[in-house]
Coordinates of N, CA and C in Angstrom, one line a residue:
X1 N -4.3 -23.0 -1.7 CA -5.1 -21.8 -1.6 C -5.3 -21.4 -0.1
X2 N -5.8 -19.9 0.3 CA -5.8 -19.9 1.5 C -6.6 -18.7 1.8
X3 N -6.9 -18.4 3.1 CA -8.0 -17.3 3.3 C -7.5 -16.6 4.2
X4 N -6.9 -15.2 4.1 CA -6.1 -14.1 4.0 C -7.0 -13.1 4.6
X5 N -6.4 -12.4 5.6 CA -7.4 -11.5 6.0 C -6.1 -9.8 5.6
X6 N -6.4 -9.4 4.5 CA -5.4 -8.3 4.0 C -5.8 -6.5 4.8
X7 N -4.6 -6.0 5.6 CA -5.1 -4.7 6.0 C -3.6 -3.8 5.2
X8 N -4.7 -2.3 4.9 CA -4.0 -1.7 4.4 C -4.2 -0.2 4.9
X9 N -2.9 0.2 6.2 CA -3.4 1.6 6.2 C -2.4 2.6 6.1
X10 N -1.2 2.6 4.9 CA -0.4 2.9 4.8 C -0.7 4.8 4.4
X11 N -1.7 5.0 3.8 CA -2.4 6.3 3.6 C -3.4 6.7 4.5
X12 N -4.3 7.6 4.1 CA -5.8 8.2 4.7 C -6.6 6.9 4.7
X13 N -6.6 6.5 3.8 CA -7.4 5.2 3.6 C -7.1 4.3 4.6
X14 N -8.1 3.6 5.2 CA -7.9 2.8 6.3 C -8.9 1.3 4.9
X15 N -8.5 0.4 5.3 CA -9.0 -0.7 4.2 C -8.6 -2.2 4.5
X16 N -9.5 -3.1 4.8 CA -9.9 -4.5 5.1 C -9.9 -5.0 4.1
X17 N -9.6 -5.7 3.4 CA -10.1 -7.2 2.7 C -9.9 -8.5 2.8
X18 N -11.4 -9.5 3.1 CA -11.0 -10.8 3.3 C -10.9 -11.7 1.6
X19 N -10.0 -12.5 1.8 CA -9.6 -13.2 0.3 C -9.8 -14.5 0.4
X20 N -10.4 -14.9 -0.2 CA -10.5 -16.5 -0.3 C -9.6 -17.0 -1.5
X21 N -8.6 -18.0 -1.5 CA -7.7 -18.3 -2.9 C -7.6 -17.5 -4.0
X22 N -6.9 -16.0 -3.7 CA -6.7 -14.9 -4.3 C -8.0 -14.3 -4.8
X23 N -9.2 -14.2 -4.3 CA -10.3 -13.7 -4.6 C -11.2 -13.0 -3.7
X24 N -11.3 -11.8 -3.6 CA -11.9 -10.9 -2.3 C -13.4 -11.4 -2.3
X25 N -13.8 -12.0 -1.2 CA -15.4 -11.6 -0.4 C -15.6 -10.9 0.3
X26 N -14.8 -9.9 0.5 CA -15.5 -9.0 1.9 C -14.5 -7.4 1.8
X27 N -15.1 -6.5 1.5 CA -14.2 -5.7 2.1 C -14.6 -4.3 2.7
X28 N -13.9 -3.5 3.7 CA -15.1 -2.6 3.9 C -13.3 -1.8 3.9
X29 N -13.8 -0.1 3.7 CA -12.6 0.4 3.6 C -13.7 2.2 3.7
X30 N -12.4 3.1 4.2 CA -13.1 4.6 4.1 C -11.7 5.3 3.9
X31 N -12.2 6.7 3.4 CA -10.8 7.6 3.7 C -11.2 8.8 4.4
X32 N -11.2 8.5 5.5 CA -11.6 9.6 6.7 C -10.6 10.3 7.4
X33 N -9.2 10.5 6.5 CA -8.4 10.6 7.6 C -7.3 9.8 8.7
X34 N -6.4 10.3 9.0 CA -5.6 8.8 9.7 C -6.3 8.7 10.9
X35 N -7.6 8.1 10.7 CA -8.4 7.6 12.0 C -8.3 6.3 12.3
X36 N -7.5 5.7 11.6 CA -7.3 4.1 11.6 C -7.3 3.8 12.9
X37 N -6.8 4.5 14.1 CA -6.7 3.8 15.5 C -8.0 3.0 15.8
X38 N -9.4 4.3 15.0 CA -10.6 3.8 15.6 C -11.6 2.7 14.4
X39 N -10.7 3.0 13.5 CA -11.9 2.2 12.4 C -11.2 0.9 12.2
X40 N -9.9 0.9 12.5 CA -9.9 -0.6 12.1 C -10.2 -1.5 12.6
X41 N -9.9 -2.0 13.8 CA -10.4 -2.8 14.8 C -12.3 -3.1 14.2
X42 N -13.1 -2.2 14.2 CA -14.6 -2.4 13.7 C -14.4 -2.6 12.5
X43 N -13.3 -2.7 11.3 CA -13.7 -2.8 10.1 C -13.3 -4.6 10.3
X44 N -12.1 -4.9 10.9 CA -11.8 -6.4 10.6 C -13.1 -7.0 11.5
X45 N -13.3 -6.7 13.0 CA -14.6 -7.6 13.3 C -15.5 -7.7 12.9
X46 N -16.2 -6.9 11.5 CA -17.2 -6.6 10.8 C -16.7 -7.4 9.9
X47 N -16.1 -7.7 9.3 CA -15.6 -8.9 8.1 C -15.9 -9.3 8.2
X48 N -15.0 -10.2 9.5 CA -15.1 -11.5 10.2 C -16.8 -12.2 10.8
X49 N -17.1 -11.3 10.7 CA -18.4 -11.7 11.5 C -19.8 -11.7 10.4
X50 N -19.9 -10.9 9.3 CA -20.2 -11.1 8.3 C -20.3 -11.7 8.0
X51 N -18.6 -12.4 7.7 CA -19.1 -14.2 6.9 C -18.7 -14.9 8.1
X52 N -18.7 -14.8 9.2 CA -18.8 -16.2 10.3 C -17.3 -16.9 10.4
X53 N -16.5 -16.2 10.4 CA -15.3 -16.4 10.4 C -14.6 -16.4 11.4
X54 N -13.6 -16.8 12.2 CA -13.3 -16.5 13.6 C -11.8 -16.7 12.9
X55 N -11.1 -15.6 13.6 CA -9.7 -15.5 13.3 C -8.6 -16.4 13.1
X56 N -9.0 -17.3 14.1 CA -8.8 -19.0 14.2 C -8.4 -19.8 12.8
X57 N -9.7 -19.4 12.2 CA -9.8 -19.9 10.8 C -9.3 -19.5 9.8
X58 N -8.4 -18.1 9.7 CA -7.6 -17.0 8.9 C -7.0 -18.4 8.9
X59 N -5.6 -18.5 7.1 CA -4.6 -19.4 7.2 C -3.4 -18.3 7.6
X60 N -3.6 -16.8 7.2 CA -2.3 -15.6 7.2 C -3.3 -14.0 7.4
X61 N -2.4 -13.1 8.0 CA -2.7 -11.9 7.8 C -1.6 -11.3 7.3
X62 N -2.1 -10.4 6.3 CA -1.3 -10.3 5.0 C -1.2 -8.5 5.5
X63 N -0.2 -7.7 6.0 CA -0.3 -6.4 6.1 C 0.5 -5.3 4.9
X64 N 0.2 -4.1 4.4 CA 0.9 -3.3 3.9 C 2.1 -2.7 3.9
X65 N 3.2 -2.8 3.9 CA 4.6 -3.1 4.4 C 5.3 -1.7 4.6
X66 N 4.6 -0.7 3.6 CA 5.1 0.9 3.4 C 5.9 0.3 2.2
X67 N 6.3 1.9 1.9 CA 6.4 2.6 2.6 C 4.6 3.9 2.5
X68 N 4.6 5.1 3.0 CA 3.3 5.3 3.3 C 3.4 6.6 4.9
X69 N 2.4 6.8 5.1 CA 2.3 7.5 6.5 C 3.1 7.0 7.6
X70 N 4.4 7.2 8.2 CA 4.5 6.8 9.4 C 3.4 6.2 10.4
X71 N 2.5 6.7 11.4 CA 1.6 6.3 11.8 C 0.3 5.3 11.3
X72 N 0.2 5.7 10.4 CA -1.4 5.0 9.7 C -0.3 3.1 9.3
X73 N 1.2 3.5 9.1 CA 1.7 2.0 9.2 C 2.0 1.5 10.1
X74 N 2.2 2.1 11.7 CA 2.0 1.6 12.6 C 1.3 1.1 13.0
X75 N -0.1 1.5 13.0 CA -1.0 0.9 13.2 C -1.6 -0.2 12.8
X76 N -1.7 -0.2 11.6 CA -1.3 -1.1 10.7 C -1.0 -2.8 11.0
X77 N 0.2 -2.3 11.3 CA 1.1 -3.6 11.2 C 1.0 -4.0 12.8
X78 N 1.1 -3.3 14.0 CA 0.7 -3.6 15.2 C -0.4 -4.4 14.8
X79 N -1.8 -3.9 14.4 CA -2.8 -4.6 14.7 C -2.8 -6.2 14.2
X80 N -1.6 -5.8 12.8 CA -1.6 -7.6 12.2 C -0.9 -8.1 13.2
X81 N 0.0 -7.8 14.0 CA 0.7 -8.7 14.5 C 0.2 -9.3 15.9
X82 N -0.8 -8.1 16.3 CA -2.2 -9.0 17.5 C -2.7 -10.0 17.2
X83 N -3.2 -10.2 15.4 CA -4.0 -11.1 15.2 C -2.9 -12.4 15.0
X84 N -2.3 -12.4 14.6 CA -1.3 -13.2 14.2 C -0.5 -13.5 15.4
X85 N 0.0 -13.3 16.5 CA 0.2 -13.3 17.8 C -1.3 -14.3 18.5
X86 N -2.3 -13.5 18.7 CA -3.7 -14.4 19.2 C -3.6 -15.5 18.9
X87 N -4.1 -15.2 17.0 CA -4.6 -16.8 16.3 C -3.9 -17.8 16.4
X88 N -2.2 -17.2 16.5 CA -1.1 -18.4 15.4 C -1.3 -18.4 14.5
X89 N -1.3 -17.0 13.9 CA -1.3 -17.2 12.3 C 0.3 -16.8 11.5
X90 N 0.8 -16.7 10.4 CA 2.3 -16.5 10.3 C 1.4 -15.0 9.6
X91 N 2.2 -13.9 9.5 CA 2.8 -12.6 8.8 C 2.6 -12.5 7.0
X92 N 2.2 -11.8 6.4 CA 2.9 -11.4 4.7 C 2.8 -9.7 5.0
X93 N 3.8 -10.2 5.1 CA 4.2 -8.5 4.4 C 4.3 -8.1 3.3
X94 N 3.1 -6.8 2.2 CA 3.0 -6.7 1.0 C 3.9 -5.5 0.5
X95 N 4.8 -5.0 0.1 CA 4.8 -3.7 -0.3 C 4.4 -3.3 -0.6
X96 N 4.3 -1.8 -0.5 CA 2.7 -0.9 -0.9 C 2.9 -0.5 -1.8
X97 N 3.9 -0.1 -2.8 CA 4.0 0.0 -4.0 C 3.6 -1.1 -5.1
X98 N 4.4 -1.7 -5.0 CA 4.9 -2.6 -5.6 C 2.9 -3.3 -6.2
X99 N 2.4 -3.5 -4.8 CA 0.8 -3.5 -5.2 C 0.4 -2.8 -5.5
X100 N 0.3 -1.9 -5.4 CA -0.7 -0.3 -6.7 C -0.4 -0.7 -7.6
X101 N 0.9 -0.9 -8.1 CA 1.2 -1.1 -9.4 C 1.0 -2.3 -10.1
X102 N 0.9 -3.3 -9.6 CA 0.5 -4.9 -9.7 C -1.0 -4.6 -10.2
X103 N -1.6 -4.3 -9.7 CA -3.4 -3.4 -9.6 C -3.7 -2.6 -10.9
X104 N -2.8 -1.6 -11.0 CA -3.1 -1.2 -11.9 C -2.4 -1.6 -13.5
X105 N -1.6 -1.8 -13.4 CA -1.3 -2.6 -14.8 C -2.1 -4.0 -15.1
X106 N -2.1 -4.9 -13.9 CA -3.3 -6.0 -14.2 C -4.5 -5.0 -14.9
X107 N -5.0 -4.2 -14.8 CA -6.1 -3.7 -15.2 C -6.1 -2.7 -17.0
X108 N -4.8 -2.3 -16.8 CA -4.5 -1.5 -18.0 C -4.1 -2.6 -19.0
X109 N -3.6 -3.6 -19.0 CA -2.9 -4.9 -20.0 C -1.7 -4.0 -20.5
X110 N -1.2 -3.2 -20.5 CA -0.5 -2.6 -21.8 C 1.2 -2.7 -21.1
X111 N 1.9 -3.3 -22.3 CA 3.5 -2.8 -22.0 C 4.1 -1.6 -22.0
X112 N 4.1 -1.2 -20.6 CA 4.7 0.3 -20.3 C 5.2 0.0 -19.3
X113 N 6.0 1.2 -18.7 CA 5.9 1.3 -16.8 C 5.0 2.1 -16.3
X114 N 4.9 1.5 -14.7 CA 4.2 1.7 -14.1 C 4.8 2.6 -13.0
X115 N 4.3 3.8 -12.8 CA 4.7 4.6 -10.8 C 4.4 5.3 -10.3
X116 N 3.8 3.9 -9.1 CA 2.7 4.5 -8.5 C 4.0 5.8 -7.4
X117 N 2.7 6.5 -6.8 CA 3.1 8.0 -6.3 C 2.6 8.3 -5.0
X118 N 3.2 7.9 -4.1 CA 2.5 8.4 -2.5 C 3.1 9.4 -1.7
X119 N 2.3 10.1 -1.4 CA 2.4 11.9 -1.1 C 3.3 11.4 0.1
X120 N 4.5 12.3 0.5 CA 5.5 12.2 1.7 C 5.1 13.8 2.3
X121 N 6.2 14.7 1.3 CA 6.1 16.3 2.1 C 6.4 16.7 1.0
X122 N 5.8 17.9 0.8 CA 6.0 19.3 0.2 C 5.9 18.6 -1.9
X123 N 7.0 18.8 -1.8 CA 7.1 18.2 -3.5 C 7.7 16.7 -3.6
X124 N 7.9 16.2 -2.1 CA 8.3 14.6 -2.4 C 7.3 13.7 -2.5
X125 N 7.9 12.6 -2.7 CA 6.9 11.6 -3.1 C 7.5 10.0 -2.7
X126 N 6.9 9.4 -2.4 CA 7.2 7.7 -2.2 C 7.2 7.2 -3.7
X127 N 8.2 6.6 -4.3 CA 7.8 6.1 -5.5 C 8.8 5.2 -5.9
X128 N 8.6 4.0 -7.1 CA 9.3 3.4 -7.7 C 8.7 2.8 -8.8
X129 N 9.3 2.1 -9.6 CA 9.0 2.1 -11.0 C 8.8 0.3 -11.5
X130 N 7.7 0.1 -12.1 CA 7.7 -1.3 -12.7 C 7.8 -1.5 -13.7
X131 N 7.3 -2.6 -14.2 CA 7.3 -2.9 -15.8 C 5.8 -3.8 -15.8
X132 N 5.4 -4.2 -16.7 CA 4.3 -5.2 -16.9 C 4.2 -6.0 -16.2
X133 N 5.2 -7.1 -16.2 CA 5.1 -7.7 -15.3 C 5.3 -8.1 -13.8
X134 N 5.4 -6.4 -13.4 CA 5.7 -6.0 -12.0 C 6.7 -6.5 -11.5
X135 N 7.5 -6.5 -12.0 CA 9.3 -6.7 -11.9 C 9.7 -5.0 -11.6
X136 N 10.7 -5.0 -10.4 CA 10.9 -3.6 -10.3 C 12.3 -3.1 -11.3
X137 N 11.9 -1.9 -11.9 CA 12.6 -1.3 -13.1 C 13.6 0.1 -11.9
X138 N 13.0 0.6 -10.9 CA 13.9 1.7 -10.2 C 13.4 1.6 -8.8
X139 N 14.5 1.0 -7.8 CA 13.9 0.6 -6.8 C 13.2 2.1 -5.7
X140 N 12.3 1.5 -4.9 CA 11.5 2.4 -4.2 C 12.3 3.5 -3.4
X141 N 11.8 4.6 -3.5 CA 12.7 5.5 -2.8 C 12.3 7.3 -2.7
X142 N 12.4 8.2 -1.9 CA 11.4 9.1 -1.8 C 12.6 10.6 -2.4
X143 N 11.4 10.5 -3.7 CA 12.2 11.8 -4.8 C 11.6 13.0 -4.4
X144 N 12.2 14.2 -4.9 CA 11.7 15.1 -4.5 C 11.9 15.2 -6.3
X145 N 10.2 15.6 -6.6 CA 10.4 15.6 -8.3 C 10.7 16.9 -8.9
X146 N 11.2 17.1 -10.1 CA 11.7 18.2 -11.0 C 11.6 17.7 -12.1
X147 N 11.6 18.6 -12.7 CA 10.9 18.8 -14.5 C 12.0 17.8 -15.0
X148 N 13.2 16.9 -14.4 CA 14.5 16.4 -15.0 C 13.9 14.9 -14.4
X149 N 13.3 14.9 -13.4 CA 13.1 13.7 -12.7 C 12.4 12.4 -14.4
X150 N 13.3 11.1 -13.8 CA 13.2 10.4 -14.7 C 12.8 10.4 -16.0
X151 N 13.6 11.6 -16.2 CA 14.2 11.5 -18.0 C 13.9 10.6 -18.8
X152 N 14.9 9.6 -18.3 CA 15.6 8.7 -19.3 C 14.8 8.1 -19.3
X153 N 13.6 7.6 -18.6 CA 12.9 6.4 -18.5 C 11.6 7.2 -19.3
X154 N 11.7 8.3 -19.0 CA 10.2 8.8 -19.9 C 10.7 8.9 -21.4
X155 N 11.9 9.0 -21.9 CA 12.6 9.3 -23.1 C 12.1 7.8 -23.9
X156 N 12.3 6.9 -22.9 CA 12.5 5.5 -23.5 C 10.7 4.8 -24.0
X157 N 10.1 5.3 -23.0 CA 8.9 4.7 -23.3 C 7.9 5.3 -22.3
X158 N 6.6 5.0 -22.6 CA 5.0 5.5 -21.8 C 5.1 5.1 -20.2
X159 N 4.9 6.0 -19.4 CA 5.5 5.8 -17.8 C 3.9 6.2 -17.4
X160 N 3.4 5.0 -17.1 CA 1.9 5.5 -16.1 C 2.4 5.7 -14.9
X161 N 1.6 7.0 -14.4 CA 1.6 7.5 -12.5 C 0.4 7.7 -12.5
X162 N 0.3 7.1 -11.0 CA -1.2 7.4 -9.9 C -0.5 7.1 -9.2
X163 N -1.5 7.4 -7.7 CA -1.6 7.8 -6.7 C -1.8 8.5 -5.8
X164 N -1.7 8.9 -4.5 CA -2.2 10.4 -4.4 C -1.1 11.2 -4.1
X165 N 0.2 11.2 -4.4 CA 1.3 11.8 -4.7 C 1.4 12.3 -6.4
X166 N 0.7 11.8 -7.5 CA 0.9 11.9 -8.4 C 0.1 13.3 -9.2
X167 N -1.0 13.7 -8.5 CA -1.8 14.6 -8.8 C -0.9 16.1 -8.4
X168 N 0.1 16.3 -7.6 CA 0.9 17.2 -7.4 C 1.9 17.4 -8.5
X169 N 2.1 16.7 -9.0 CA 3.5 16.7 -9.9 C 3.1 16.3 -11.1
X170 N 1.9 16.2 -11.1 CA 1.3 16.5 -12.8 C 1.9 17.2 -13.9
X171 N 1.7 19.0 -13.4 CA 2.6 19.7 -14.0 C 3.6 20.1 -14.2
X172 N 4.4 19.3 -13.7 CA 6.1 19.3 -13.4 C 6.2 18.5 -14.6
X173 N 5.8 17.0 -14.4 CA 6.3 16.5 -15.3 C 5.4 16.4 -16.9
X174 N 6.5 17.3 -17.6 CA 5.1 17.2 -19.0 C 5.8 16.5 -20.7
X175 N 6.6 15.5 -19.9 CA 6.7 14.4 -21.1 C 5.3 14.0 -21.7
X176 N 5.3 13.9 -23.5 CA 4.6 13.1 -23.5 C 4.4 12.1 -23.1
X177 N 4.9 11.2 -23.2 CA 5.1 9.7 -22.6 C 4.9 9.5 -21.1
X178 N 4.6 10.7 -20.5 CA 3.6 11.0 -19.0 C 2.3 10.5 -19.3
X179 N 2.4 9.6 -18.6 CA 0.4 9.6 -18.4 C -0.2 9.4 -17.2
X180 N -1.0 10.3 -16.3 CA -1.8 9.9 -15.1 C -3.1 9.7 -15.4
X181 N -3.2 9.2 -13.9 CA -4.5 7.9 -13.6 C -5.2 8.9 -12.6
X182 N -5.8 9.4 -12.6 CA -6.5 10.0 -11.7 C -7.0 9.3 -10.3
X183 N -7.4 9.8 -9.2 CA -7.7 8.5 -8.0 C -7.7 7.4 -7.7
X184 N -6.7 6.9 -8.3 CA -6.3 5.7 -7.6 C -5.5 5.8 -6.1
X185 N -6.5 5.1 -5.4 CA -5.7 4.8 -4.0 C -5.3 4.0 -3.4
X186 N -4.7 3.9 -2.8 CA -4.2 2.7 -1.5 C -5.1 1.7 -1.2
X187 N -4.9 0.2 -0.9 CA -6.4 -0.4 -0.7 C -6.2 -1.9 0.3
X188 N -7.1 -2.1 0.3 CA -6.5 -3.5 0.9 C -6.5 -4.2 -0.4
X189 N -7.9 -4.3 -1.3 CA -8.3 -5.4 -2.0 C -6.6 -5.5 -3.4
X190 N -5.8 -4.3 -3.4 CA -4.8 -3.9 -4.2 C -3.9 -5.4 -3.4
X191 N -3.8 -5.6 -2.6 CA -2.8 -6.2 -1.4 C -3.2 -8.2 -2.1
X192 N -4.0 -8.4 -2.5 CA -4.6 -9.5 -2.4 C -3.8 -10.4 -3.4
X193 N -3.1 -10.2 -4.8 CA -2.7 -10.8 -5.5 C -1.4 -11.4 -4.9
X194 N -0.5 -10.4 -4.3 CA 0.6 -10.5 -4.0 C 0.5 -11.7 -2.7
X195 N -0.3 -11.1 -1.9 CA -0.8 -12.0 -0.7 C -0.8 -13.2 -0.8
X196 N -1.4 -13.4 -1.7 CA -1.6 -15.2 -2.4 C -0.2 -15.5 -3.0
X197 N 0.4 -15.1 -3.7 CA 1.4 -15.4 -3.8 C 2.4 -15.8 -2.5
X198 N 2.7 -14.7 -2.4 CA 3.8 -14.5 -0.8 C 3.4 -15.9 0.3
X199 N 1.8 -16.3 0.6 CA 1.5 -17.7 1.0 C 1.7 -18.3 0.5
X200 N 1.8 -19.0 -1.3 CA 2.1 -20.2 -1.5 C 3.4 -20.3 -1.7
X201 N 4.2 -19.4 -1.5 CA 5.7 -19.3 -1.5 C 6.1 -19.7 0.2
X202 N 5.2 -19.5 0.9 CA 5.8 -19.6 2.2 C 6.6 -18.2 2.6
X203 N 6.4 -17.2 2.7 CA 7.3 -16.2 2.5 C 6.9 -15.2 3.5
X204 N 6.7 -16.1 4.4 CA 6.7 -15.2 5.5 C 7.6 -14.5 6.2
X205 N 7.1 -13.3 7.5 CA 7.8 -12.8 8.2 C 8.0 -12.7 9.4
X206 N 9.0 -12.3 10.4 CA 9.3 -12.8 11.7 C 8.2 -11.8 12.2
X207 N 6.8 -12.5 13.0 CA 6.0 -11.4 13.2 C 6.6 -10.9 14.4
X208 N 7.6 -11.4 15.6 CA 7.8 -10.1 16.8 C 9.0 -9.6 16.3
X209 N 9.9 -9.6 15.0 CA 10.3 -8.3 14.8 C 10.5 -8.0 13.4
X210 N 9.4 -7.9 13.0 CA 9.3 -7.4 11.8 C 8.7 -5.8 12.2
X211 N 9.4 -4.9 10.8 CA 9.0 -3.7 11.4 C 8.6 -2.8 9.4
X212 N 7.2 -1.8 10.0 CA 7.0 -1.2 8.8 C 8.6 -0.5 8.3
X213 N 8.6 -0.5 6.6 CA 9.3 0.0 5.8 C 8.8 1.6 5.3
X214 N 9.5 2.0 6.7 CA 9.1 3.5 6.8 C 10.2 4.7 5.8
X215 N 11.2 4.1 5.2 CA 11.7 4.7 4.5 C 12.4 6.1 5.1
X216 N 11.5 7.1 5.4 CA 12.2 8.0 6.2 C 12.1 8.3 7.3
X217 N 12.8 8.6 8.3 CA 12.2 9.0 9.8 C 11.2 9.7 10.3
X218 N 11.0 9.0 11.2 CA 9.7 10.1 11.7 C 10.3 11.6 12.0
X219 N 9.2 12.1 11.8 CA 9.2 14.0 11.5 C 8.3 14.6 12.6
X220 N 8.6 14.5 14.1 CA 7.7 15.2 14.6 C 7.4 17.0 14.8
X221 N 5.9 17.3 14.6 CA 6.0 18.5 14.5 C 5.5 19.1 16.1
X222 N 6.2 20.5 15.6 CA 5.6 20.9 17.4 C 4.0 21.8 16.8
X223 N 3.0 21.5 17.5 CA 2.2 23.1 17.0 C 2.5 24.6 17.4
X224 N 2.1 25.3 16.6 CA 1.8 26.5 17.0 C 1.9 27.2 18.2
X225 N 2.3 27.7 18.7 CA 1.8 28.5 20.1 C 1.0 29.8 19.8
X226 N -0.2 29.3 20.3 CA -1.5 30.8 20.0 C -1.1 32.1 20.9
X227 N -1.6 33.1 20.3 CA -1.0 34.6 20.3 C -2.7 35.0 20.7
X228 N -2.4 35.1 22.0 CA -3.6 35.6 22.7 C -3.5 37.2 23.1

């Protein structure tokens, strides 16, 4: 068993959780926006200090792998790899799918698929598809959805979606066998099952070159030029 310090800032949501042998004590989390540069740093020292913890004593820092916001997973994953760099601690890298969906089917019990949905651009979406027992059924990858999108899989059986990509394409997709979850988001405490696992597996990662699973390139935009 081990005590896991899990960060997740693959969305708006910026999110801490500390885990003691797959079980959360501590977590502090907001969705203010990709402010992560400034809240994270005070959310983990605020854990840590809470329960008397010194980073020393972390056995892993467990980060959100993406895919997700370009930036909010830089940050992210930079700051695990400070701690883990400082302490000596080894890397887990979680996928961020892969855990929403773990999360939410742990909670639903029911045999169906599961997919989860993270907003990219316009009508695309971050997504991929599970089964019960979080075995992946359509590996992760960024769809731009249409009223055709995953047919066959909605033909075949009840396909839960959440996330915050999922609320957009609500009405696109109107299989019965559609069902959304309303607000479910991105989290650290989502990150904690797999975490414990990925440690007693030993399944770590090379922390100086491991790099977030950004899936698509960065998109830099220019702003506006004001018309004075």
């Amino acid at each position: 068993m081990a005590l896991i310090l899990n960060i997740d800032t693959s969305t708006t949501v910026c999110s801490v959780a500390l885990a003691q042998d797959g079980k959360i004590i501590g977590i502090k989390e907001s969705n203010e926006g990709l402010n992560h540069s400034v809240l994270l740093g005070v959310y983990i020292d605020d854990i840590l200090n809470n329960h008397h913890i010194h980073a020393a004593q972390l056995d892993a820092v467990a980060v959100s792998m993406g895919p997700g916001s370009y930036t909010g997973l830089r940050i992210g994953v930079s700051t695990a790899k400070g701690l883990c760099f400082g302490a000596n601690k080894p890397l887990l890298a979680v996928p961020t799918l892969q855990a929403l969906a773990r999360s939410v089917a742990d909670q639903l019990q029911e045999n169906a698929l599961y997919c989860p949905m993270l907003d990219a651009r316009r009508m695309e979406v971050y997504t991929a598809f599970f089964d019960r027992d979080n075995h992946t059924i359509l590996d992760t990858k960024a769809e731009i959805i249409t009223a055709d999108s995953f047919a066959d899989l909605l033909a075949a059986q009840k396909v839960y979606f959440f996330g915050n990509g999922s609320e957009k394409v609500k009405s696109i997709l109107a299989s019965p066998n559609a069902c959304f979850i309303a607000q479910v988001e991105t989290s650290a405490r989502h990150l904690v099952p797999l975490s414990e696992e990925l440690y007693q597996q030993e399944q770590f990662v090379d922390t100086a070159y491991f790099e977030p699973f950004y899936l698509k390139d960065f998109i830099a935009t220019v702003p506006k030029k004001k018309i004075i």
